[in-house]
XYZ file of C-alpha atoms in Angstrom:
600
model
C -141.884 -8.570 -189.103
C -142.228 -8.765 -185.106
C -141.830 -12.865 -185.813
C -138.517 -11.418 -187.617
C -137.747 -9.168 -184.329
C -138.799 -11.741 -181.471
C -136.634 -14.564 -183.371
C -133.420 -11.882 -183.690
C -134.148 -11.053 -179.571
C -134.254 -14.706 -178.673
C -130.608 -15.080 -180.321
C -129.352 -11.849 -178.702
C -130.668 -12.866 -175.761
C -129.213 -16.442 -175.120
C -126.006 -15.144 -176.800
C -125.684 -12.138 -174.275
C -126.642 -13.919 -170.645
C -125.116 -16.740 -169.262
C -127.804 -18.274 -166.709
C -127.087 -20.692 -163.647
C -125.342 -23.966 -163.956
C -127.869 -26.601 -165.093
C -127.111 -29.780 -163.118
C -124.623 -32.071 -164.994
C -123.537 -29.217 -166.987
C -119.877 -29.511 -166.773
C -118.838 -27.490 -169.352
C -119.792 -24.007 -167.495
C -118.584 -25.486 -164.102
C -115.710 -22.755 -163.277
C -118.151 -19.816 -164.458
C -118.915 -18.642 -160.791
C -115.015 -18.644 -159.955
C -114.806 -16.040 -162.943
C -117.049 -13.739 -160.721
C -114.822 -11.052 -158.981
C -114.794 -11.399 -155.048
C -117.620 -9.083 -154.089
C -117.975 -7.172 -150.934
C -121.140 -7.076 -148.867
C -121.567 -3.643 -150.371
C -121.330 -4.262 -154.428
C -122.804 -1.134 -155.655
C -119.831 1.089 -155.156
C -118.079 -0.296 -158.317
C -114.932 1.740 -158.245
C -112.019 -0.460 -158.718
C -110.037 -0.912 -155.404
C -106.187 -0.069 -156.043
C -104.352 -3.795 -156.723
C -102.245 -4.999 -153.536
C -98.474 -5.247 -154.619
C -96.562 -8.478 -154.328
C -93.188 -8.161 -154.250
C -91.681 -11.404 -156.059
C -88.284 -12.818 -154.846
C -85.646 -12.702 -157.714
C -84.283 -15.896 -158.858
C -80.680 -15.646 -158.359
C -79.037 -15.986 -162.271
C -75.442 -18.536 -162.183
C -72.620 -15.925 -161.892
C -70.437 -17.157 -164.600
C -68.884 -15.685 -168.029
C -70.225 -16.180 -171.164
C -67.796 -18.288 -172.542
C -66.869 -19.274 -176.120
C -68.454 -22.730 -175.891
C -71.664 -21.795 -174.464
C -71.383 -18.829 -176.758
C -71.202 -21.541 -179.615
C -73.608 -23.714 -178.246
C -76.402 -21.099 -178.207
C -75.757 -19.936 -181.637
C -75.267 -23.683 -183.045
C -78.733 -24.262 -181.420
C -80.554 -21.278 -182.627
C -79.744 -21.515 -186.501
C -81.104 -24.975 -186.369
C -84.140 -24.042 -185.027
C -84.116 -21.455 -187.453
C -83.637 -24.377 -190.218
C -86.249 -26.734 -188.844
C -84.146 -29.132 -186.981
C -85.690 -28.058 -183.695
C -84.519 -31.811 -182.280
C -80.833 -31.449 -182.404
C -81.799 -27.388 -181.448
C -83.683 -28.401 -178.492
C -80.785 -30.578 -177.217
C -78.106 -28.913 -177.645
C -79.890 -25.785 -175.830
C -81.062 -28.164 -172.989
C -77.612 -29.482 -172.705
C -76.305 -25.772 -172.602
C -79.080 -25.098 -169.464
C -77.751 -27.905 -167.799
C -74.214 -27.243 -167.815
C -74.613 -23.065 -167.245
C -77.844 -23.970 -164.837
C -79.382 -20.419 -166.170
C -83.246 -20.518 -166.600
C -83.823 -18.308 -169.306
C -81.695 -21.179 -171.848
C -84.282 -23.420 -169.613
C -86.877 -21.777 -170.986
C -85.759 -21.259 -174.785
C -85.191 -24.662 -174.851
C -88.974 -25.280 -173.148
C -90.218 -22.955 -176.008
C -88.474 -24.674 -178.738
C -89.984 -27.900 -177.651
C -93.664 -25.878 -177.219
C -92.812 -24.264 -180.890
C -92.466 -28.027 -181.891
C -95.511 -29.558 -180.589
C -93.014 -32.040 -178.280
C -94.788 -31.930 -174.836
C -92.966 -34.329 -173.216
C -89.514 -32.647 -174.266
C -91.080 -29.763 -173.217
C -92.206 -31.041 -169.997
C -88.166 -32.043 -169.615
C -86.813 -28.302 -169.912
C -89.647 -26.744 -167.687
C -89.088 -29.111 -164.846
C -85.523 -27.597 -165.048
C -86.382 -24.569 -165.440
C -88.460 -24.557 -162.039
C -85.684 -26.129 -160.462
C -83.290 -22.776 -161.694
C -86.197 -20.744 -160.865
C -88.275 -21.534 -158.191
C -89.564 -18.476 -157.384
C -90.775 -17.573 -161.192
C -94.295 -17.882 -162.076
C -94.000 -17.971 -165.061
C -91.735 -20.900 -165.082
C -94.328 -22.014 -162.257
C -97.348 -21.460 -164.534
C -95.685 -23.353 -167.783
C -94.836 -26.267 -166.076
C -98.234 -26.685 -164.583
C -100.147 -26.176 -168.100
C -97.859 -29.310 -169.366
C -98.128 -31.494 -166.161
C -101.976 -31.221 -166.661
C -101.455 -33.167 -169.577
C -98.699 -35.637 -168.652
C -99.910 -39.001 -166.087
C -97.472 -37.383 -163.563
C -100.345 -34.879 -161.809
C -99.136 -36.237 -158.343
C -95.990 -34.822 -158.882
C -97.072 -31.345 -158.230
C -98.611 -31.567 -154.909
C -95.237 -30.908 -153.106
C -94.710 -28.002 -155.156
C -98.470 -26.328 -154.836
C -97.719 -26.938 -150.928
C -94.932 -25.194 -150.914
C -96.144 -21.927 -152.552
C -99.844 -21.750 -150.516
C -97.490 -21.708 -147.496
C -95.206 -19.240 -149.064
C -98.216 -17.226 -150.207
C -99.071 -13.935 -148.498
C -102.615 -15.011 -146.345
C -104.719 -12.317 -148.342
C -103.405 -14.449 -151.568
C -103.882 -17.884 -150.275
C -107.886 -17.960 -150.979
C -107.706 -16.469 -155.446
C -104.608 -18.883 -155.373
C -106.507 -21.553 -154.104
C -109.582 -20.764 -156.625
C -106.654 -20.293 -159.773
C -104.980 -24.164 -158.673
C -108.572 -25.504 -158.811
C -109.065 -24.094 -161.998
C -105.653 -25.260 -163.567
C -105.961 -29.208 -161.471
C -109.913 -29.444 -163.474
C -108.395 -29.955 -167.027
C -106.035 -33.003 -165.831
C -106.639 -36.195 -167.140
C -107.355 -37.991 -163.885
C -110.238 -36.211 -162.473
C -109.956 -37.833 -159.225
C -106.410 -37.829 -158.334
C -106.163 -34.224 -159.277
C -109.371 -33.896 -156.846
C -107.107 -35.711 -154.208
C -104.052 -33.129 -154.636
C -106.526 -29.974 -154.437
C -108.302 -31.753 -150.858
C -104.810 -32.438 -149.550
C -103.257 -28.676 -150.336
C -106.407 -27.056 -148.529
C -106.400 -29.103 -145.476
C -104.553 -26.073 -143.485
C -106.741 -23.329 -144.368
C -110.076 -24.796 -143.719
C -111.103 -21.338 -142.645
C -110.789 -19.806 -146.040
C -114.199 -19.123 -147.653
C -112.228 -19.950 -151.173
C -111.221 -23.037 -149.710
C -114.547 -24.369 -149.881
C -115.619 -22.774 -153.105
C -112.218 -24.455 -154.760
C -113.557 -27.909 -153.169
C -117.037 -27.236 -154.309
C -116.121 -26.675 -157.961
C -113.713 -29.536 -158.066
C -116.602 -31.631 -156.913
C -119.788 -30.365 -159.210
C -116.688 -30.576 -162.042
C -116.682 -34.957 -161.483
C -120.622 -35.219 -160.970
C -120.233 -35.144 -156.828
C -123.130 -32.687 -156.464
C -123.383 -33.706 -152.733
C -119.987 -33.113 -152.067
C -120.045 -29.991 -154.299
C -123.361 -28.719 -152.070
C -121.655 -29.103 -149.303
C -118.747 -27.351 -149.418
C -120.363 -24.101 -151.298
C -122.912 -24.337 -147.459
C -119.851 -24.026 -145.835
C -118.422 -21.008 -147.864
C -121.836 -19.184 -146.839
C -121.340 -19.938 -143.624
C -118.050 -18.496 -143.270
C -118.892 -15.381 -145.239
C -122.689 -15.010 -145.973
C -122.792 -11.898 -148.067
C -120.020 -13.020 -150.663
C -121.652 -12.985 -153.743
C -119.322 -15.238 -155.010
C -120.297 -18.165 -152.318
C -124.109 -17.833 -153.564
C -123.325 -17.768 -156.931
C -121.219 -21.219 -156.335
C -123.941 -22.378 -154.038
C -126.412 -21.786 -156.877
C -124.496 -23.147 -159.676
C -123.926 -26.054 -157.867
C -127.651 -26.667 -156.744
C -129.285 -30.015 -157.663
C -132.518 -28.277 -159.475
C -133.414 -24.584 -160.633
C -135.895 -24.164 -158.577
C -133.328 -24.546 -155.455
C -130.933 -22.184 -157.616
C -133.560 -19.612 -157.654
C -134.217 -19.339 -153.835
C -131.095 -19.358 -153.290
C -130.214 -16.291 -154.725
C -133.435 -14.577 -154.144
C -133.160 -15.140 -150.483
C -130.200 -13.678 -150.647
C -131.439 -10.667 -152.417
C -133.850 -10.264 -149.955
C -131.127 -9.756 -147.553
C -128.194 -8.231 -149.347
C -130.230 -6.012 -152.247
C -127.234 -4.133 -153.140
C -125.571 -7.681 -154.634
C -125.318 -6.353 -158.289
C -123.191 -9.682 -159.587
C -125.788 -11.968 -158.021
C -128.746 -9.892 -159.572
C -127.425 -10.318 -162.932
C -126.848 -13.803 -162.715
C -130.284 -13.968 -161.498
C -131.373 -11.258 -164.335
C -129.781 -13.748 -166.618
C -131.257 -17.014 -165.390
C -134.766 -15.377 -166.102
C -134.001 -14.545 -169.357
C -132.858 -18.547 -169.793
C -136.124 -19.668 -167.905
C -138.104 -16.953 -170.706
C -139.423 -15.127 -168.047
C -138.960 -11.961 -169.695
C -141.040 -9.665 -167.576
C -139.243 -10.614 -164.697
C -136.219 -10.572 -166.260
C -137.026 -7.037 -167.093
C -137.619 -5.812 -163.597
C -133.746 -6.803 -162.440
C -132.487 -5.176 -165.148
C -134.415 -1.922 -164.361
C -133.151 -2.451 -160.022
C -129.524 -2.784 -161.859
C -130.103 0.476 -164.179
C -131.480 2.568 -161.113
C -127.942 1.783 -159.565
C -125.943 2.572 -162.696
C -127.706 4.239 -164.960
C -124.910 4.397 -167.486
C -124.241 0.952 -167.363
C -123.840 -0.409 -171.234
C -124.681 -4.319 -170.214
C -128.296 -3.620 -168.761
C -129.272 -0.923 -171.214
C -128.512 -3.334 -173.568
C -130.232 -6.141 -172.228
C -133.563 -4.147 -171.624
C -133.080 -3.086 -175.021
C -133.567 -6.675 -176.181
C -135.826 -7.689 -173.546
C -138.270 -4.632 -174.425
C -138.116 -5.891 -178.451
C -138.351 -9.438 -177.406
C -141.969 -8.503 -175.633
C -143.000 -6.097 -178.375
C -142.423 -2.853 -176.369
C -140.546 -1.333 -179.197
C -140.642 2.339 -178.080
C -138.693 1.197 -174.894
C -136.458 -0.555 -176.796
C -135.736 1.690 -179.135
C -134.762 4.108 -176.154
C -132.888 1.669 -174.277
C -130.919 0.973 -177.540
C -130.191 4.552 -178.019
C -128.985 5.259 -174.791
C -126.281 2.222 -175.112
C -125.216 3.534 -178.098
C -124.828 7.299 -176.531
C -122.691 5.389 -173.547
C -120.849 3.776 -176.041
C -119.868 7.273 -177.888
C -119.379 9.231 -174.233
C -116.862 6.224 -173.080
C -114.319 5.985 -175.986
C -112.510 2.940 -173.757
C -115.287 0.614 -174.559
C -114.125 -1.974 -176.815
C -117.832 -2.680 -177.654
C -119.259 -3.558 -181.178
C -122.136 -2.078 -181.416
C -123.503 -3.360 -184.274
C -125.860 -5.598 -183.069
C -127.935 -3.058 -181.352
C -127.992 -0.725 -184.763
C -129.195 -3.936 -186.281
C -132.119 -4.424 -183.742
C -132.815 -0.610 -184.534
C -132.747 -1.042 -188.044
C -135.423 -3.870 -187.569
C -137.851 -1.985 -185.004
C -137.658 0.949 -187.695
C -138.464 -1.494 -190.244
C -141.474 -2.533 -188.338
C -142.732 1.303 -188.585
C -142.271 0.895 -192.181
C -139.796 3.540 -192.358
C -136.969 1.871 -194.359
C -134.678 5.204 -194.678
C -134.114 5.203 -190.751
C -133.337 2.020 -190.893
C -130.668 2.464 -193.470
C -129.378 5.464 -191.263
C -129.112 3.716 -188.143
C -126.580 0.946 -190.249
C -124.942 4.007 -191.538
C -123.924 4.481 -187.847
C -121.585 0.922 -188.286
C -118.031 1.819 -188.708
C -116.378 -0.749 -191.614
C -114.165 -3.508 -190.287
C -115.986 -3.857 -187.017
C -116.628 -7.579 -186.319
C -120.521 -7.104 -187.094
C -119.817 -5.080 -189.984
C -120.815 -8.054 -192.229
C -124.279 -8.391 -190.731
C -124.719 -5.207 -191.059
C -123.830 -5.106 -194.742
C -126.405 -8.393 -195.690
C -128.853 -5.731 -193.421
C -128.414 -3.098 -195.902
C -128.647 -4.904 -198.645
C -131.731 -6.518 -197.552
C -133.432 -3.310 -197.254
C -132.501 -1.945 -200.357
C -133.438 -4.870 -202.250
C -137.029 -4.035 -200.272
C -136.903 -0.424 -201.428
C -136.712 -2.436 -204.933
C -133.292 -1.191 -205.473
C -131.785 -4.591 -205.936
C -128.721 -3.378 -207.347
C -128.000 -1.286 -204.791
C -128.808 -4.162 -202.805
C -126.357 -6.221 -204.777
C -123.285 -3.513 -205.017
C -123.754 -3.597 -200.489
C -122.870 -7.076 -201.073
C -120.077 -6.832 -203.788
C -118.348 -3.876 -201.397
C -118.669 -6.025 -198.311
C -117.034 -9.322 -200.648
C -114.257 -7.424 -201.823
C -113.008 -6.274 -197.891
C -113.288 -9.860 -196.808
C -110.903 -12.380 -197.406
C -112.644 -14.801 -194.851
C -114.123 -17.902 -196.700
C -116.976 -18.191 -194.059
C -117.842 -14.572 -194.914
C -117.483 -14.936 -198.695
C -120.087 -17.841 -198.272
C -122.210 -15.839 -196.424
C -122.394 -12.874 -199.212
C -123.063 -15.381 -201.931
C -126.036 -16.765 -200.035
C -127.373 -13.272 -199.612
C -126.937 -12.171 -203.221
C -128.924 -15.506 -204.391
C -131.352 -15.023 -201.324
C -132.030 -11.003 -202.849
C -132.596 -12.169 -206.647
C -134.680 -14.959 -206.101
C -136.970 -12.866 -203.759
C -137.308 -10.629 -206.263
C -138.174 -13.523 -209.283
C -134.678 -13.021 -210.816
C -134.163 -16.340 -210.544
C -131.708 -17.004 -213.458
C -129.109 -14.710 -212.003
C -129.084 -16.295 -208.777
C -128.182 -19.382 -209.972
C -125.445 -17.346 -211.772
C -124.164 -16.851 -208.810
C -124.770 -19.675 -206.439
C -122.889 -21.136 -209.806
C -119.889 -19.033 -209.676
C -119.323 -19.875 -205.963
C -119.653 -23.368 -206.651
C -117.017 -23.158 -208.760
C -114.953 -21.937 -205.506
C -116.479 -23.879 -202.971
C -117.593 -26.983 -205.000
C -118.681 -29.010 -201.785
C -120.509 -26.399 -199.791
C -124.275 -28.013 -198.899
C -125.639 -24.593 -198.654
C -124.862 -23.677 -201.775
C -125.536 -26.972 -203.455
C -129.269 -27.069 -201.455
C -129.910 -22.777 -202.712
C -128.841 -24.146 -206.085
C -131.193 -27.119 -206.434
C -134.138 -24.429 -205.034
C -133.455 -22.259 -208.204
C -132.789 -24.614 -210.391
C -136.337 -25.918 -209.819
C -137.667 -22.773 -209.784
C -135.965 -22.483 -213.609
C -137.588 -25.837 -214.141
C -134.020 -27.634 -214.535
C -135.167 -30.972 -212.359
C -132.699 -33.209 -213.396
C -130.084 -30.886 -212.584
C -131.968 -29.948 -209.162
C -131.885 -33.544 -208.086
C -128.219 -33.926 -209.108
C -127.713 -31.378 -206.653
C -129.786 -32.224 -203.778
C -128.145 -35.983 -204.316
C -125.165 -34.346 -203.765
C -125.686 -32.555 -200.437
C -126.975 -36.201 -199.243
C -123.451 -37.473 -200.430
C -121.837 -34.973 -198.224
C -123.951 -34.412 -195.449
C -126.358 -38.081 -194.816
C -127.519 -35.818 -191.722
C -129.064 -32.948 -193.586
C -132.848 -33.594 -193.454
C -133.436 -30.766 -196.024
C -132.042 -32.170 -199.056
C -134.281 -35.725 -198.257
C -137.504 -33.017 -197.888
C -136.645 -31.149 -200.739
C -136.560 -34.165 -202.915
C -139.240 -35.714 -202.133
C -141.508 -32.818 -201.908
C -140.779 -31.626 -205.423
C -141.018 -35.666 -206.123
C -144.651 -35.381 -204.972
C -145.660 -32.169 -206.065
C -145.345 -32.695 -209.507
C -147.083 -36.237 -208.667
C -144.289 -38.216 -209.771
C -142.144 -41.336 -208.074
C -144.463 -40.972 -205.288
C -143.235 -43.946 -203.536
C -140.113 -42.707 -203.773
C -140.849 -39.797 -202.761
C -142.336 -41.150 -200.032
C -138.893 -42.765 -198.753
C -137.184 -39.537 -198.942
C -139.513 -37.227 -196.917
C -139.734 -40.705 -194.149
C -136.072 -40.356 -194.140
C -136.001 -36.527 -193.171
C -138.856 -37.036 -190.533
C -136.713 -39.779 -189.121
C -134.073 -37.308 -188.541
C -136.167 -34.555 -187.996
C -139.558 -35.499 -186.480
C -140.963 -32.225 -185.004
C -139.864 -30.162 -188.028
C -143.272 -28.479 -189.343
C -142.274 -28.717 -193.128
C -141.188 -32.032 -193.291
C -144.520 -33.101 -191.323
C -145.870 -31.255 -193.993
C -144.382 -32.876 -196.726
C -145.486 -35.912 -195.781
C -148.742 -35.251 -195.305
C -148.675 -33.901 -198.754
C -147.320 -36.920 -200.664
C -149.810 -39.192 -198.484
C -152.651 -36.645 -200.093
C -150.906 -37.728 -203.397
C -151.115 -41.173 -203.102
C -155.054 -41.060 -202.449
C -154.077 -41.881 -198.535
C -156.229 -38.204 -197.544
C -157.194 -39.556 -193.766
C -153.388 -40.251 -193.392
C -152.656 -36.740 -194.833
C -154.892 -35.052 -192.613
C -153.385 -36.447 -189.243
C -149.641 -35.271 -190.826
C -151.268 -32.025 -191.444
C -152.880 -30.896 -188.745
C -149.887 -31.612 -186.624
C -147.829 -29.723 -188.968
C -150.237 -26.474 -188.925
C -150.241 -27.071 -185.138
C -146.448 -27.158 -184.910
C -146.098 -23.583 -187.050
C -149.505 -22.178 -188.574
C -147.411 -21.418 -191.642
C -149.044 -19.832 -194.470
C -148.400 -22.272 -197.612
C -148.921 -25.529 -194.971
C -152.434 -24.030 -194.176
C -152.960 -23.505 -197.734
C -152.026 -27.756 -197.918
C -154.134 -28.261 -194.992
C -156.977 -26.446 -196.912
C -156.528 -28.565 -199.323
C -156.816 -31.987 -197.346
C -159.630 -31.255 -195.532
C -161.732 -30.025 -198.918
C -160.764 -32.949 -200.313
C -162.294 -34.672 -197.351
C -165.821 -32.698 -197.465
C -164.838 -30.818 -194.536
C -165.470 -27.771 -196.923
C -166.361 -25.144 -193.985
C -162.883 -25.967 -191.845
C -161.292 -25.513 -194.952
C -162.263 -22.241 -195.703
C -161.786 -21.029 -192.177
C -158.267 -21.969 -192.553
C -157.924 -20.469 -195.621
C -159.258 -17.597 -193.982
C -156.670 -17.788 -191.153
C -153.759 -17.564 -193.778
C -155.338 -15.220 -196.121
C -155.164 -12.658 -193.106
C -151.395 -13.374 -192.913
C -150.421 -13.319 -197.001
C -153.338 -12.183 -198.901
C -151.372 -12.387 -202.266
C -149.538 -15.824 -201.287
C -149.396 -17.143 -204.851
C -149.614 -21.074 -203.353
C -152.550 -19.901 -201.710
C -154.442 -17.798 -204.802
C -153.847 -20.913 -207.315
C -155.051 -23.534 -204.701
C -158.308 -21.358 -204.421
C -158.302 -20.850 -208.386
C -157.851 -24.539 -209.072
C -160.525 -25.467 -206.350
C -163.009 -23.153 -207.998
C -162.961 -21.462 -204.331
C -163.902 -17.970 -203.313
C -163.360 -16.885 -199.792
């Protein structure tokens, strides 16, 4: 069970914190503009009041509606209304031009959008901006669609004209928001060349630099991108968000990291740079250290739902489950006292549910996922939880009616697929193997081409002793997926354990090692079918790597095997020893021992 907690912890963990830009990592290259623009003194976390910017009106054409335009507009509208958004988008264009009023500018932009006609679209917005100049969202719309035209240069004159029109307080986010918008052009460089050429006359803005920094680590100029982010510290060195840049931008980890713990050292009060750092830790597996941030950030804000959450999952991931259970329990009580958080908290009920399970108390585990409200977006989960523990109770069709309530509320095919795979998961593990493959039948039926069904289906089927029909199935998953290595393995395991086509079988479980070479199983596998083919010093090799790679119970039962086989009777029975400790009623393992005439 703690395998079962430390493996839920590790996916918590790298789902819930982000860590520092890995060099060459493009994808997460604007994540440290996303950080709000901290002062020197971060812990008082009261929102400061938003400065108002008063917007100059666009003037609208002071003409009469007349009967024409009247017409036009109408005309226009009922044939978008049919379809014929062509002749619409004309005519409505046409009607912009001759009135020169921006909001038929813009319906005739969104009829274009509605369409999927960029470049028409493209057409009405740059009109529209002309009727408008002062309107961002005119401003805005025609920049999303430029981004995707080969025109970029074209908006350099405009983005000049607005940093100088700009307030100076809103020069530097503006600056940070045009990099962000200038990254997804096509032409990487010449959109690198407008945003170096706008900046130019505010060389003393800290955002300045941060804006050329991430425009540089975003084409692979980590030089350039290192640069600039040094000379954002230097102009302000306790923003946050200049280390942050500084250390997403860094050409190793290691530089990263003393970055942002030197400036820890000086500015301990930092609270956005000590999660990132927090974070990072968690990334690098350095859970204990991890730990301690998250404790500095919950002496600061002790009813903070992030880090109670995170040392939650930290304290299960190292075993500490009294600490985690607290942790967990506090989040949840934040959660109930602050009615404005949108949180789902099903994930820590599940974690709950588990770390009761581990006490072997199975009702509070069922209580805490009686805490889940229905129709939350872990409400699923929590449902294939339930279910789970019920079947473990050995009420299996309790276990099965979870599932059935959960499949009637969704009408998501991913989720439907999801409850079928439990259902057949719950009645083989409890030997009922007929009626799984009942039902991983009936959802064929629906989903005829889904590999996960077709690869549970061929494991019951062979459990039922159908073979034929098991390799029909597994021959179809390789039809539709070449790449799954699991269908190859399961052939040719079941191929070699009933000491059958072992050449054959051979091929198959080669084939899944090819695409899967450090899988433990499959190294398994082969080592197996080599033991079948009277190749036992080959088999050995295969198998010790495999018990190294995951001391697995039924591959230490193989392993056994091989190396009695081999007269190397006492390492045999040490091993056996090993896995008897783990599964002392292991069925693989009690009729190897039977057959081998082999008492422990």
């Amino acid at each position: 069970m703690k395998k079962t907690i430390a493996l839920l912890t590790s996916s918590l963990l790298l789902t819930a914190c982000a860590s520092f830009q890995q060099p060459g990592d493009k994808a997460n290259a604007q994540a440290a503009t996303d950080q709000k623009t901290a002062s020197s003194k971060p812990a008082n976390r009261k929102k400061a009041p938003k400065a108002k910017v008063q917007q100059q009106e666009d003037a609208l054409p002071a003409m009469e509606l007349s009967e024409d335009i009247l017409y036009k507009v109408l005309t226009a509208e009922i044939a978008f209304q049919r379809g014929q958004w062509q002749s619409a988008y004309v005519t409505m264009l046409a009607a912009a031009q001759q009135t020169r009023d921006p909001r038929l500018a813009k319906r005739a932009a969104e009829m274009a959008v509605a369409a999927r006609q960029a470049g028409e679209a493209l057409v009405a917005v740059r009109l529209w901006t002309e009727l408008a100049p002062h309107s961002d969202e005119a401003l805005q719309n025609y920049l999303g669609l430029i981004m995707l035209s080969d025109s970029v240069d074209e908006i350099e004159p405009l983005l000049t004209q607005r940093l100088a029109d700009a307030a100076p307080q809103a020069r530097g986010p503006m600056l940070l928001q045009i990099q962000r918008l200038l990254a997804r052009a096509k032409d990487k460089q010449a959109s690198y060349t407008i945003l170096q050429n706008i900046s130019k006359p505010y060389g003393d803005l800290m955002e300045t630099h941060l804006a050329l920094a991430q425009g540089a680590f975003g084409m692979g100029d980590g030089a350039t991108a290192q640069r600039e982010a040094a000379a954002a510290m230097k102009i302000k060195p306790d923003s946050e968000l200049a280390v942050l840049t500084a250390a997403q931008v860094a050409s190793n980890n290691k530089d990263a990291t003393k970055l942002v713990t030197d400036f820890l050292r000086k500015y301990p009060d930092a609270r956005e740079v000590r999660v990132a750092y927090a974070r990072s830790l968690v990334e690098q597996k350095d859970f204990k250290l991890a730990r301690t941030q998250f404790e500095t950030l919950l002496k600061e804000d002790g009813e903070d739902a992030t880090t109670l959450f995170a040392l939650g999952v930290l304290s299960a991931q190292t075993d500490q489950l009294k600490d985690a259970e607290y942790y967990l329990q506090r989040y949840l009580q934040v959660l109930s006292a602050q009615p404005e958080e949108d949180r789902d908290p099903s994930q820590a009920l599940l974690l709950l549910s588990r770390i009761a399970e581990e006490r072997r108390d199975l009702d509070s585990a069922l209580r805490y996922l009686d805490q889940a409200e229905p129709g939350t977006e872990g409400y699923l989960n929590i449902q294939v939880r339930r279910a789970q523990l019920l079947a473990r109770k050995n009420d299996i069709e309790g276990a099965r009616k979870a599932l059935e309530d959960a499949q009637a509320e969704s009408t998501n095919d991913g989720e439907q697929l999801q409850l079928l795979l439990a259902e057949s998961s719950l009645l083989r593990d409890a030997n009922r193997n007929q009626e799984a493959a009942d039902v991983l039948k009936g959802g064929l039926q629906r989903f005829p081409n889904n590999t996960d069904l077709l690869y549970d289906y061929s494991m019951v089927l062979e459990k039922l002793g159908k073979f034929d029909e098991m390799e029909k199935s597994l021959r179809r998953v390789m039809q539709l997926a070449p790449g799954n290595q699991h269908a190859y393995n399961a052939l040719g395991y079941s191929l070699a354990d009933r000491n059958i086509r072992l050449p054959e079988a051979l091929e198959l479980i080669q084939k899944a090692a090819d695409l899967a070479p450090e899988d433990p199983f499959i190294a398994d596998s082969l080592g197996w079918v080599l033991f079948r083919m009277g190749r036992a010093e080959q088999a050995e090799t295969q198998m010790r790597r495999a018990y190294g790679l995951r001391p697995d119970v039924e591959i230490g039962v193989h392993l056994g095997e091989v190396l009695w086989t081999n007269g190397k009777q006492d390492e045999a029975r040490k091993v056996w020893r090993e896995v008897s400790l783990k599964e002392p009623n292991n069925e693989v393992l009690k009729s190897t021992l039977s057959r081998l005439n082999v008492k422990l």
